[in-house]
């Protein structure tokens, strides 16, 4: 326990040695990067590629938590939902520092610029240190709400109500009826 405290004290005293560029000895510099996060970033970089190497795009978007699984990342690439520097890419595309990655996933577009390359999945605070997020803000919940929900207690929909619901769903890009009948 005492050795951990000593390690934390030495890491706090060094300031810029944790890899935080631009973090000077100012009063806000210590609050900007938590020492535990800085240590985790350093560990992720150590496990990442050496100088000059690259990382697969499907692996990187999974490692920085833009997508839940690597197979979903590969599927998104094959489906044309991932663009790097304006070009559609395959899952094995090598991403580099400074590349702009556009990802369309779950009805939202994410635009990020690669800041660090990592291969292993890391925690959310560490993952946020690996990219610059330029994504547009998510749409308000009212816009995302599913079309055609009925008030409770209104009874079974009539044929006319059903046709209106199907028309609304067709406009919103939803297919079929709920329940899959």
C-alpha positions as MATLAB code, in Angstrom:
seq = 'XXXXXXXXXXXXXXXXXXXXXXXXXXXXXXXXXXXXXXXXXXXXXXXXXXXXXXXXXXXXXXXXXXXXXXXXXXXXXXXXXXXXXXXXXXXXXXXXXXXXXXXXXXXXXXXXXXXXXXXXXXXXXXXXXXXXXXXXXXXXXXXXXXXXXXXXXXXXXXXXXXXXXXXXXXXXXXXXXXXXX';
ca = [
       0.000    0.000    0.000;
       2.770    2.407    0.892;
       4.558    1.645   -2.384;
       1.406    2.542   -4.343;
       1.192    5.880   -2.542;
       4.841    6.554   -3.306;
       4.269    5.694   -6.984;
       1.319    8.070   -7.152;
       3.334   10.849   -5.517;
       6.171   10.466   -8.020;
       3.787   10.409  -10.974;
       2.090   13.588   -9.755;
       5.375   15.371   -9.262;
       6.663   14.765  -12.805;
       3.781   16.567  -14.543;
       4.469   16.146  -18.287;
       6.145   12.709  -18.124;
       2.807   10.882  -18.318;
       2.416   11.766  -21.968;
       0.057   14.701  -21.596;
       1.323   17.184  -24.132;
       0.592   20.782  -23.317;
      -0.175   20.141  -19.646;
       2.050   22.663  -17.973;
       2.493   23.325  -14.279;
      -0.607   25.545  -14.194;
      -3.333   25.062  -11.566;
      -5.807   23.435  -14.022;
      -3.269   20.949  -15.422;
      -3.515   18.487  -12.520;
      -7.306   18.468  -12.682;
      -7.350   17.963  -16.465;
      -5.807   14.463  -16.425;
      -6.307   12.049  -13.572;
      -3.070   10.148  -12.734;
      -4.905    6.819  -12.947;
      -6.203    7.675  -16.413;
      -2.739    8.804  -17.494;
      -1.279    5.516  -16.262;
      -3.959    3.538  -18.105;
      -3.297    5.517  -21.306;
       0.409    4.783  -20.977;
      -0.319    1.071  -20.502;
      -2.621    1.044  -23.541;
       0.018    2.767  -25.652;
       2.652    0.292  -24.474;
       0.417   -2.597  -25.576;
      -0.345   -0.814  -28.850;
       1.688   -0.695  -32.041;
       5.296    0.466  -32.046;
       6.354    3.651  -33.845;
       5.267    3.756  -37.484;
       2.917    0.756  -37.223;
      -0.809    0.937  -37.838;
      -3.994   -0.652  -36.471;
      -6.953   -2.186  -38.311;
      -9.967    0.139  -38.422;
     -12.416   -2.491  -37.116;
     -10.116   -3.185  -34.178;
      -9.577    0.508  -33.408;
     -13.266    1.506  -33.399;
     -13.908   -1.418  -31.059;
     -10.932   -0.570  -28.809;
     -12.045    3.052  -28.330;
     -15.621    1.945  -27.612;
     -17.388    3.398  -30.639;
     -18.835   -0.086  -31.305;
     -19.627   -2.858  -28.805;
     -17.906   -5.798  -30.538;
     -15.156   -6.158  -33.101;
     -17.393   -8.276  -35.323;
     -19.943   -5.419  -35.358;
     -17.088   -3.123  -36.402;
     -16.151   -5.431  -39.278;
     -19.807   -5.692  -40.321;
     -20.161   -1.899  -40.271;
     -17.079   -1.587  -42.496;
     -18.386   -4.182  -44.954;
     -21.766   -2.440  -45.020;
     -20.229    0.909  -45.960;
     -20.927    2.607  -42.630;
     -17.276    3.457  -41.897;
     -15.379    6.121  -43.845;
     -11.783    7.198  -43.254;
     -10.760   10.547  -44.730;
     -13.902   10.521  -46.888;
     -13.356    7.061  -48.380;
     -15.328    3.917  -47.653;
     -13.018    1.332  -46.080;
     -12.797   -2.408  -45.514;
     -12.261   -3.906  -42.022;
      -8.515   -4.465  -42.599;
      -7.821   -0.824  -43.516;
      -4.856    0.552  -41.566;
      -5.770    3.638  -39.579;
      -3.102    6.207  -38.667;
      -2.871    9.119  -36.237;
      -4.626   12.174  -37.691;
      -7.161   10.239  -39.803;
     -10.795   11.360  -39.718;
     -13.145    8.426  -39.065;
     -16.871    8.725  -39.827;
     -19.044    5.971  -38.394;
     -22.796    5.608  -38.871;
     -24.123    3.366  -36.084;
     -27.507    3.027  -34.350;
     -29.052    5.953  -36.234;
     -26.270    8.371  -35.308;
     -23.189    9.556  -37.131;
     -19.935    9.780  -35.180;
     -17.046   11.868  -36.525;
     -13.743   11.389  -34.715;
     -10.110   12.205  -35.398;
      -7.568    9.570  -34.399;
      -5.276   10.862  -31.655;
      -3.701    7.609  -30.401;
      -3.529    4.089  -31.780;
      -4.481    1.242  -29.458;
      -5.250   -2.416  -30.114;
      -6.727   -3.524  -26.801;
     -10.103   -2.395  -25.492;
      -9.759    0.075  -22.648;
     -12.059    1.822  -20.201;
     -14.239    4.714  -21.329;
     -12.138    7.522  -19.761;
      -9.002    6.135  -21.406;
     -10.774    5.601  -24.724;
     -11.803    9.266  -24.820;
      -8.117   10.198  -24.686;
      -7.520    8.307  -27.955;
      -9.686   10.454  -30.248;
     -11.084   13.940  -30.740;
     -14.871   13.831  -31.027;
     -16.283   16.157  -33.699;
     -19.677   14.440  -33.852;
     -22.840   16.476  -34.216;
     -24.987   16.470  -31.089;
     -27.462   13.592  -30.850;
     -31.007   14.352  -31.969;
     -33.539   15.202  -29.255;
     -35.498   12.308  -27.802;
     -38.777   13.545  -29.317;
     -37.350   13.070  -32.814;
     -36.075    9.571  -31.995;
     -39.347    8.400  -30.414;
     -40.998    5.627  -32.408;
     -43.924    6.653  -34.582;
     -47.378    5.267  -34.070;
     -47.525    4.578  -30.351;
     -51.064    4.495  -29.056;
     -52.247    5.764  -25.723;
     -52.908    3.043  -23.157;
     -56.536    2.159  -22.718;
     -57.681    3.284  -26.192;
     -58.515   -0.270  -27.195;
     -57.755   -2.258  -30.291;
     -56.889   -0.195  -33.405;
     -59.453   -0.060  -36.182;
     -58.598   -0.926  -39.768;
     -58.242    2.779  -40.515;
     -55.912    3.250  -37.492;
     -53.812    0.286  -38.622;
     -53.430    1.706  -42.130;
     -52.365    5.092  -40.703;
     -49.802    3.384  -38.455;
     -48.386    1.446  -41.410;
     -48.191    4.670  -43.434;
     -46.293    6.392  -40.599;
     -43.913    3.465  -40.248;
     -43.233    3.493  -43.987;
     -42.369    7.207  -43.788;
     -39.964    6.627  -40.880;
     -38.263    3.667  -42.535;
     -39.656    1.070  -40.132;
     -40.780   -2.182  -41.689;
     -43.465   -4.597  -40.661;
     -45.736   -4.563  -37.682;
     -44.684   -4.868  -34.062;
     -44.859   -8.459  -32.918;
     -43.774   -9.825  -36.307;
     -47.174  -11.296  -37.296;
];
